[in-house]
Short mmCIF file of C-alpha atoms in Angstrom, two decimals:
data_model
loop_
_atom_site.label_atom_id
_atom_site.label_comp_id
_atom_site.label_asym_id
_atom_site.label_seq_id
_atom_site.Cartn_x
_atom_site.Cartn_y
_atom_site.Cartn_z
CA MET O 551 0.00 0.00 0.00
CA SER O 552 1.35 3.37 -0.92
CA ALA O 553 0.47 6.44 1.12
CA LYS O 554 1.23 10.03 1.87
CA LYS O 555 3.14 10.13 5.14
CA SER O 556 2.44 12.42 8.07
CA THR O 557 5.37 14.67 8.90
CA SER O 558 4.74 15.21 12.63
CA GLY O 559 4.88 12.60 15.37
CA GLN O 560 1.29 13.42 16.34
CA SER O 561 -1.54 11.25 15.06
CA PRO O 562 -3.21 12.96 12.07
CA LEU O 563 -6.61 11.98 13.47
CA LEU O 564 -5.97 14.08 16.56
CA SER O 565 -4.56 17.10 14.75
CA ASN O 566 -5.45 19.33 11.84
CA GLU O 567 -3.35 17.25 9.45
CA VAL O 568 -4.97 15.23 6.72
CA PRO O 569 -4.68 11.49 7.47
CA SER O 570 -2.64 9.26 5.17
CA VAL O 571 -4.66 7.80 2.34
CA TYR O 572 -3.93 4.31 1.09
CA GLU O 573 -5.00 2.81 -2.19
CA ILE O 574 -7.68 0.12 -1.83
CA PRO O 575 -6.32 -3.09 -3.33
CA PRO O 576 -8.07 -4.32 -6.47
CA PRO O 577 -10.34 -7.36 -6.12
CA ARG O 578 -8.62 -10.71 -6.54
CA GLY O 579 -11.69 -12.12 -8.20
CA THR O 580 -15.45 -12.42 -8.14
CA SER O 581 -17.38 -15.45 -6.90
CA LYS O 582 -20.20 -17.00 -8.94
CA ASP O 583 -22.74 -15.23 -6.69
CA GLY O 584 -21.29 -11.76 -7.33
CA ILE O 585 -18.95 -11.24 -4.37
CA SER O 586 -15.70 -9.45 -5.21
CA TYR O 587 -13.07 -10.61 -2.75
CA THR O 588 -9.74 -9.04 -1.89
CA LYS O 589 -6.54 -10.02 -0.12
CA ASP O 590 -8.00 -8.82 3.20
CA PHE O 591 -11.57 -10.15 2.91
CA ASP O 592 -12.34 -13.65 1.63
CA VAL O 593 -15.56 -14.91 0.02
CA LYS O 594 -16.72 -16.74 3.18
CA PHE O 595 -16.49 -13.59 5.31
CA LEU O 596 -18.08 -11.39 2.65
CA LYS O 597 -20.91 -13.86 2.09
CA ALA O 598 -21.69 -13.86 5.83
CA GLN O 599 -21.58 -10.04 5.82
CA ARG O 600 -23.92 -9.88 2.83
CA GLU O 601 -26.39 -12.19 4.55
CA GLU O 602 -26.26 -10.06 7.71
CA LEU O 603 -26.74 -6.88 5.69
CA GLU O 604 -29.73 -8.33 3.84
CA ALA O 605 -31.32 -9.42 7.14
CA ARG O 606 -30.73 -5.98 8.66
CA LYS O 607 -32.17 -4.34 5.57
CA ALA O 608 -35.36 -6.39 5.81
CA GLY O 609 -35.69 -5.50 9.49
CA GLU O 610 -35.14 -1.78 8.89
CA LEU O 611 -37.64 -1.73 6.02
CA LYS O 612 -40.21 -3.45 8.22
CA ARG O 613 -39.50 -0.96 11.03
CA ALA O 614 -39.78 2.05 8.71
CA THR O 615 -43.08 0.83 7.29
CA ARG O 616 -44.50 0.15 10.76
CA LEU O 617 -43.52 3.61 11.98
CA GLU O 618 -45.00 5.26 8.88
CA ASP O 619 -48.23 3.32 9.39
CA GLU O 620 -48.35 4.41 13.04
CA ALA O 621 -47.86 8.05 12.04
CA GLU O 622 -50.66 7.78 9.48
CA SER O 623 -53.02 6.12 11.96
CA LEU O 624 -52.40 8.95 14.44
CA ILE O 625 -53.51 11.41 11.79
CA GLU O 626 -56.62 9.35 11.00
CA ASP O 627 -57.54 8.67 14.64
CA GLY O 628 -57.87 12.24 15.77
CA GLU O 629 -57.78 15.86 14.87
CA MET O 630 -54.16 16.97 14.93
CA GLY O 631 -55.18 20.30 16.48
CA ASP O 632 -56.74 18.62 19.53
CA VAL O 633 -54.90 19.55 22.69
CA GLN O 634 -55.39 17.69 25.94
CA PHE O 635 -55.59 19.80 29.09
CA ASP O 636 -56.72 17.19 31.59
CA ASP O 637 -54.92 15.22 34.30
CA GLU O 638 -53.65 12.65 31.82
CA GLY O 639 -52.67 15.04 29.03
CA GLY O 640 -49.86 17.49 28.79
CA GLU O 641 -49.97 21.05 27.62
CA GLY O 642 -49.03 20.15 24.04
CA ASP O 643 -50.52 18.02 21.35
CA THR O 644 -49.24 14.55 22.18
CA MET O 645 -50.45 13.13 18.88
CA VAL O 646 -48.36 15.65 16.92
CA VAL O 647 -45.29 14.84 19.01
CA GLN O 648 -45.79 11.09 18.58
CA ARG O 649 -46.44 11.44 14.85
CA ASP O 650 -43.28 13.51 14.40
CA LEU O 651 -41.27 11.02 16.44
CA ASP O 652 -42.57 8.12 14.32
CA ARG O 653 -41.68 10.01 11.14
CA LEU O 654 -38.19 10.82 12.43
CA LEU O 655 -37.52 7.20 13.42
CA SER O 656 -38.87 6.00 10.08
CA SER O 657 -36.56 8.42 8.28
CA GLN O 658 -33.59 7.12 10.27
CA ALA O 659 -34.52 3.53 9.37
CA ARG O 660 -34.71 4.49 5.68
CA GLN O 661 -31.27 6.15 5.95
CA THR O 662 -29.88 2.93 7.42
CA VAL O 663 -31.39 1.02 4.46
CA GLU O 664 -29.53 3.36 2.08
CA GLU O 665 -26.27 2.74 3.95
CA ILE O 666 -26.90 -1.02 3.78
CA ASP O 667 -27.55 -0.80 0.04
CA GLU O 668 -24.25 1.05 -0.36
CA ALA O 669 -22.46 -1.67 1.64
CA LEU O 670 -24.03 -4.38 -0.53
CA GLU O 671 -22.79 -2.53 -3.61
CA ARG O 672 -19.28 -2.33 -2.11
CA ILE O 673 -19.34 -6.12 -1.69
CA LYS O 674 -20.12 -6.44 -5.42
CA VAL O 675 -17.33 -4.11 -6.56
CA GLY O 676 -14.64 -5.20 -4.09
CA THR O 677 -14.31 -2.12 -1.87
CA TYR O 678 -16.26 -3.48 1.11
CA GLY O 679 -14.33 -3.44 4.36
CA TYR O 680 -12.00 -0.59 3.44
CA SER O 681 -12.22 2.86 4.99
CA GLU O 682 -13.59 5.55 2.70
CA VAL O 683 -11.32 8.01 4.54
CA SER O 684 -7.94 6.26 4.64
CA GLY O 685 -8.38 3.19 2.44
CA LEU O 686 -7.15 0.95 5.27
CA PRO O 687 -8.95 -2.33 6.03
CA ILE O 688 -11.59 -2.01 8.75
CA PRO O 689 -11.16 -4.68 11.45
CA ARG O 690 -13.49 -7.64 11.00
CA GLU O 691 -14.83 -7.20 14.54
CA ARG O 692 -16.05 -3.70 13.66
CA LEU O 693 -17.57 -4.91 10.40
CA GLU O 694 -19.35 -7.73 12.22
CA ALA O 695 -20.80 -5.27 14.76
CA LEU O 696 -21.65 -2.57 12.18
CA PRO O 697 -21.63 -4.24 8.77
CA GLU O 698 -22.57 -1.02 6.95
CA THR O 699 -19.69 0.97 8.46
CA THR O 700 -17.42 2.87 6.11
CA VAL O 701 -14.62 4.04 8.43
CA LEU O 702 -12.23 2.87 11.11
CA ALA O 703 -13.29 3.52 14.71
CA ALA O 704 -10.50 6.10 15.15
CA GLU O 705 -11.69 7.93 12.04
CA LYS O 706 -15.26 7.95 13.32
CA VAL O 707 -14.18 9.34 16.70
CA SER O 708 -12.23 12.09 14.94
CA GLY O 709 -15.30 13.02 12.91
CA ALA O 710 -13.73 11.98 9.62
CA GLY O 711 -16.50 9.66 8.42
CA ARG O 712 -20.21 8.91 8.47
CA ARG O 713 -20.44 5.73 10.52
#
């Protein structure tokens, strides 16, 4: 791997320096089921990751749909301008708050689905498992915990990447 080297002894992730960027190795090949493997990530690992990503995607889609349905049913079940001022109600419109919360959570689930789709695409093209910031391989343990991640933990902590 070739890289630009940092000139100071301080970690570039903890300073204002730009971190070293490594070239992602080209895929060594593609399996019959469309998995592009590299020297760091074999077909068996990538297949397990793809299965996990697909399962997570199905769960997030189900969650997003359920939350959207709940938000819609809140709208249908009552007038959104109704405000409760009794012992059980608060001073605000609880239905509006709940509807907005359901919509926010649904939006987050849909964002996760997009990130999963991007990870599935990276498995196809052979860039899965490499940091989009530095190009270094992401540890398998991190990928197993967050299969849609795109950065090393140190890069995430420094604010360099999305997830």
